[in-house]
Short mmCIF file of C-alpha atoms in Angstrom, two decimals:
data_model
loop_
_atom_site.label_atom_id
_atom_site.label_comp_id
_atom_site.label_asym_id
_atom_site.label_seq_id
_atom_site.Cartn_x
_atom_site.Cartn_y
_atom_site.Cartn_z
CA MET A 1 0.00 0.00 0.00
CA PRO A 2 1.11 3.62 -0.49
CA ALA A 3 2.86 5.25 2.43
CA GLU A 4 0.00 7.73 2.70
CA ILE A 5 -3.24 8.42 0.83
CA GLU A 6 -5.29 11.63 0.78
CA THR A 7 -8.58 12.19 -1.03
CA ILE A 8 -9.80 15.69 -1.84
CA VAL A 9 -13.36 16.11 -3.14
CA LEU A 10 -14.47 19.37 -4.74
CA PRO A 11 -17.95 20.39 -5.92
CA ASP A 12 -17.15 20.45 -9.64
CA SER A 13 -14.38 20.08 -12.19
CA GLU A 14 -13.46 23.76 -12.18
CA SER A 15 -12.95 23.95 -8.43
CA MET A 16 -11.03 20.67 -8.57
CA ALA A 17 -8.67 22.06 -11.22
CA MET A 18 -8.12 25.19 -9.14
CA ARG A 19 -7.38 23.15 -6.03
CA ALA A 20 -4.96 20.95 -7.98
CA ARG A 21 -3.23 24.07 -9.31
CA ASP A 22 -2.68 25.47 -5.81
CA TRP A 23 -1.52 22.06 -4.63
CA LEU A 24 0.98 21.86 -7.50
CA VAL A 25 2.38 25.32 -6.76
CA GLU A 26 2.96 24.33 -3.14
CA ARG A 27 4.61 21.01 -4.07
CA CYS A 28 6.84 22.79 -6.60
CA HIS A 29 8.04 25.25 -3.98
CA GLN A 30 8.81 22.39 -1.61
CA ALA A 31 10.70 20.35 -4.20
CA ILE A 32 12.78 23.31 -5.38
CA ALA A 33 13.62 24.25 -1.80
CA SER A 34 14.61 20.65 -0.97
CA ARG A 35 16.20 19.41 -4.17
CA GLY A 36 16.81 22.45 -6.35
CA ARG A 37 14.36 21.41 -9.05
CA CYS A 38 10.88 19.99 -9.52
CA MET A 39 10.16 17.22 -12.01
CA VAL A 40 6.51 16.88 -13.00
CA ALA A 41 5.11 14.12 -15.21
CA LEU A 42 1.99 15.36 -16.97
CA SER A 43 -1.17 13.56 -18.03
CA GLY A 44 -3.26 14.04 -21.13
CA GLY A 45 -7.03 14.51 -21.19
CA SER A 46 -9.60 17.26 -20.67
CA THR A 47 -9.39 17.38 -16.85
CA PRO A 48 -5.65 18.15 -16.64
CA LYS A 49 -5.95 20.50 -19.61
CA ARG A 50 -7.92 22.91 -17.44
CA LEU A 51 -5.25 22.64 -14.75
CA TYR A 52 -2.58 23.60 -17.28
CA GLU A 53 -4.64 26.59 -18.45
CA LEU A 54 -4.98 27.78 -14.86
CA LEU A 55 -1.23 27.45 -14.35
CA ALA A 56 -0.66 29.70 -17.36
CA GLU A 57 -2.91 32.34 -15.78
CA LEU A 58 -0.92 32.55 -12.53
CA PRO A 59 0.88 35.80 -11.74
CA GLU A 60 4.45 35.86 -12.98
CA LYS A 61 6.95 34.21 -10.61
CA SER A 62 4.28 32.16 -8.82
CA ILE A 63 6.46 29.24 -9.88
CA ASP A 64 10.16 29.41 -10.70
CA TRP A 65 9.71 27.75 -14.08
CA SER A 66 13.46 27.79 -14.69
CA LYS A 67 13.75 25.04 -12.08
CA VAL A 68 10.86 22.91 -13.34
CA VAL A 69 11.29 19.92 -15.66
CA LEU A 70 8.15 18.72 -17.44
CA LEU A 71 7.89 15.05 -18.37
CA TRP A 72 5.03 13.13 -19.96
CA GLY A 73 3.34 10.08 -18.48
CA ASP A 74 2.31 8.73 -21.85
CA GLU A 75 1.94 9.69 -25.47
CA ARG A 76 0.05 8.63 -28.55
CA ASP A 77 2.01 7.40 -31.55
CA VAL A 78 1.70 10.74 -33.38
CA GLY A 79 3.89 13.76 -34.04
CA GLU A 80 4.06 16.80 -31.75
CA ASP A 81 1.78 18.89 -33.98
CA HIS A 82 -0.93 16.24 -34.30
CA PRO A 83 -4.29 17.16 -32.68
CA ASP A 84 -4.13 13.97 -30.60
CA SER A 85 -0.67 14.69 -29.18
CA ASN A 86 -0.51 15.05 -25.39
CA PHE A 87 2.51 17.29 -25.82
CA ARG A 88 0.62 19.56 -28.20
CA MET A 89 -2.22 19.90 -25.69
CA VAL A 90 0.21 21.01 -22.97
CA ARG A 91 1.99 23.35 -25.35
CA VAL A 92 -1.25 25.09 -26.34
CA ALA A 93 -2.77 25.14 -22.83
CA LEU A 94 0.37 26.13 -20.92
CA LEU A 95 3.75 26.51 -22.59
CA ASP A 96 2.77 28.91 -25.39
CA ARG A 97 0.94 31.11 -22.88
CA LEU A 98 3.82 31.64 -20.47
CA ASP A 99 5.62 34.96 -20.58
CA GLY A 100 9.35 34.97 -19.97
CA VAL A 101 11.01 31.88 -18.53
CA ARG A 102 9.54 28.52 -19.46
CA PRO A 103 10.08 25.12 -17.87
CA GLN A 104 12.33 22.57 -19.50
CA ALA A 105 9.94 20.39 -21.50
CA LEU A 106 10.99 16.83 -22.33
CA PRO A 107 8.23 15.30 -24.47
CA ILE A 108 8.17 11.69 -25.59
CA PRO A 109 9.61 11.73 -29.15
CA CYS A 110 6.73 10.00 -30.93
CA GLY A 111 6.02 10.52 -34.60
CA LYS A 112 9.70 10.71 -35.56
CA GLN A 113 10.37 6.98 -35.17
CA SER A 114 8.61 3.79 -34.16
CA ALA A 115 6.83 3.68 -30.81
CA SER A 116 9.41 1.18 -29.56
CA GLN A 117 12.27 3.47 -30.56
CA ALA A 118 10.52 6.43 -28.94
CA ALA A 119 10.16 4.44 -25.71
CA ASP A 120 13.87 3.54 -25.75
CA ALA A 121 14.83 7.17 -26.38
CA TYR A 122 12.61 8.44 -23.58
CA GLU A 123 13.94 5.91 -21.12
CA ALA A 124 17.44 7.16 -21.95
CA THR A 125 16.23 10.73 -21.31
CA LEU A 126 14.89 9.74 -17.89
CA LYS A 127 18.02 7.83 -16.97
CA ALA A 128 20.04 10.96 -17.71
CA LEU A 129 18.00 12.71 -15.00
CA ALA A 130 18.60 9.96 -12.46
CA ILE A 131 20.99 10.19 -9.55
CA ASP A 132 23.03 7.02 -9.05
CA GLY A 133 20.55 5.19 -11.27
CA ASP A 134 17.53 6.24 -9.21
CA LEU A 135 14.88 8.65 -10.47
CA LYS A 136 12.26 9.96 -8.08
CA ILE A 137 9.90 12.18 -10.06
CA ASP A 138 8.52 14.82 -7.72
CA ILE A 139 4.94 14.77 -9.02
CA VAL A 140 3.20 12.35 -11.37
CA PHE A 141 -0.26 13.39 -12.56
CA LEU A 142 -2.53 10.59 -13.70
CA GLY A 143 -5.96 10.37 -15.23
CA LEU A 144 -8.42 7.52 -14.84
CA GLY A 145 -10.14 5.89 -17.79
CA ASP A 146 -13.66 4.57 -17.43
CA ASP A 147 -12.10 1.11 -17.94
CA ALA A 148 -9.75 1.74 -14.96
CA HIS A 149 -6.66 2.33 -17.10
CA THR A 150 -4.18 5.06 -16.24
CA ALA A 151 -1.37 6.60 -18.30
CA SER A 152 -1.37 4.11 -21.20
CA LEU A 153 -1.51 1.07 -18.94
CA PHE A 154 -4.65 -0.47 -20.44
CA PRO A 155 -6.42 -3.62 -19.23
CA GLU A 156 -4.94 -6.89 -20.47
CA THR A 157 -1.94 -5.28 -22.19
CA SER A 158 1.71 -6.21 -21.87
CA ALA A 159 2.91 -3.01 -20.15
CA ILE A 160 0.99 -3.91 -16.98
CA SER A 161 3.48 -6.63 -16.05
CA VAL A 162 6.69 -4.73 -16.91
CA LYS A 163 9.01 -4.39 -13.91
CA ASP A 164 12.43 -3.86 -15.55
CA ARG A 165 11.73 -0.80 -17.72
CA TRP A 166 10.71 2.80 -17.02
CA VAL A 167 9.17 3.43 -20.45
CA VAL A 168 7.69 0.98 -22.95
CA ALA A 169 5.67 0.86 -26.13
CA ASN A 170 2.31 -0.71 -25.32
CA GLU A 171 0.07 -2.21 -27.98
CA VAL A 172 -3.60 -1.47 -27.24
CA PRO A 173 -5.67 -3.77 -29.46
CA LYS A 174 -9.05 -2.31 -28.54
CA LEU A 175 -7.87 1.10 -29.77
CA LYS A 176 -5.99 -0.43 -32.71
CA THR A 177 -2.89 1.54 -31.83
CA THR A 178 0.33 1.52 -29.84
CA ARG A 179 1.04 4.02 -27.08
CA VAL A 180 4.24 4.92 -25.23
CA THR A 181 3.86 4.94 -21.45
CA LEU A 182 5.69 5.19 -18.18
CA THR A 183 5.56 1.91 -16.31
CA GLU A 184 4.47 1.04 -12.80
CA PRO A 185 7.99 0.99 -11.25
CA ILE A 186 8.90 4.56 -12.22
CA ILE A 187 5.44 5.92 -11.38
CA ASN A 188 5.47 4.28 -7.96
CA ASN A 189 8.95 5.63 -7.23
CA ALA A 190 7.61 9.21 -7.25
CA HIS A 191 7.39 11.50 -4.24
CA HIS A 192 3.75 12.35 -5.06
CA VAL A 193 1.27 10.68 -7.41
CA ALA A 194 -1.99 12.53 -8.04
CA PHE A 195 -5.06 11.22 -9.83
CA LEU A 196 -7.37 13.86 -11.33
CA VAL A 197 -10.82 12.35 -11.77
CA CYS A 198 -14.05 14.02 -12.90
CA GLY A 199 -17.48 12.81 -13.91
CA ALA A 200 -20.07 10.21 -12.99
CA ASN A 201 -18.75 7.95 -15.74
CA LYS A 202 -15.67 7.28 -13.58
CA ARG A 203 -17.62 5.79 -10.67
CA TRP A 204 -17.42 2.22 -11.97
CA ALA A 205 -13.64 2.46 -12.31
CA LEU A 206 -13.28 3.97 -8.84
CA ASP A 207 -15.43 1.18 -7.39
CA LYS A 208 -13.24 -1.47 -9.03
CA ILE A 209 -9.96 0.15 -8.00
CA HIS A 210 -10.97 0.46 -4.37
CA GLY A 211 -13.04 -2.70 -4.19
CA SER A 212 -12.08 -6.01 -2.62
CA GLU A 213 -11.12 -7.69 -5.91
CA ARG A 214 -7.40 -7.32 -6.62
CA ASN A 215 -6.80 -7.75 -10.36
CA PRO A 216 -4.44 -5.18 -11.91
CA ASN A 217 -4.62 -6.99 -15.24
CA LEU A 218 -8.26 -5.92 -15.48
CA TYR A 219 -8.00 -2.75 -13.37
CA PRO A 220 -4.52 -1.33 -14.07
CA SER A 221 -4.91 1.68 -11.79
CA GLN A 222 -4.64 -0.76 -8.87
CA LEU A 223 -0.92 -0.91 -9.74
CA ILE A 224 -0.44 2.63 -8.48
CA GLN A 225 0.84 2.28 -4.93
CA PRO A 226 3.66 4.83 -4.64
CA ALA A 227 6.34 4.76 -2.00
CA GLY A 228 5.55 8.44 -1.48
CA LYS A 229 2.08 9.93 -1.12
CA LEU A 230 -0.95 9.10 -3.26
CA TRP A 231 -3.51 11.85 -3.86
CA TRP A 232 -7.00 11.58 -5.29
CA PHE A 233 -8.57 14.81 -6.58
CA LEU A 234 -12.23 14.11 -7.31
CA ASP A 235 -15.22 16.17 -8.27
CA GLN A 236 -18.48 15.41 -6.51
CA ALA A 237 -19.94 13.61 -9.53
CA ALA A 238 -17.12 11.06 -9.48
CA ALA A 239 -17.09 10.73 -5.69
CA ASP A 240 -20.82 10.30 -5.10
CA ARG A 241 -20.49 6.54 -4.60
#
């Protein structure tokens, strides 16, 4: 089990995004004060998009972006300018809207090579950030699919069982595609892991994750048990059950 779990429920998705923004600012300040930098792995999807927009609207110097490194938890097998790109979403919502200093952004290099090659390249990027072979990302943001997947760890796919890699290409037959994703070991090595979950359609997945049946192959989000602290940011619609 995680060292510590905290659940924060807000009335709606907007107030949840605002609370997550304030939480992120505080965690960034703590990480920079303690370790001189803050590494944040970002999630795709509509819920975190609003968080990124709110970060772009903060007063200048609310975060020392020069000491922030942005990573990506997963990516679709498309180029950086493709409408489906998680990197493109962050660039439009946050990076292009920042005045002055920007964070160091290290996107997964999909679209330029095969998904497997992109995974190998990104693992090398992460290993270059490690200290004595160990990488503790300060904050990992995760979404929750209505099938209980997170990042691109989908039910009954090979990436679920990977223990010896930080990044892999993961074939997702039901979507007829391959994604590149961080794996359970590197996610669970983080100081903070935060799920952002909105909507009544996520109740089934939440029930399965927190229910008595332990089956990460069917409910991959059950894999997320960080050594640090696990946070759940929920809107009321998701939390009602």
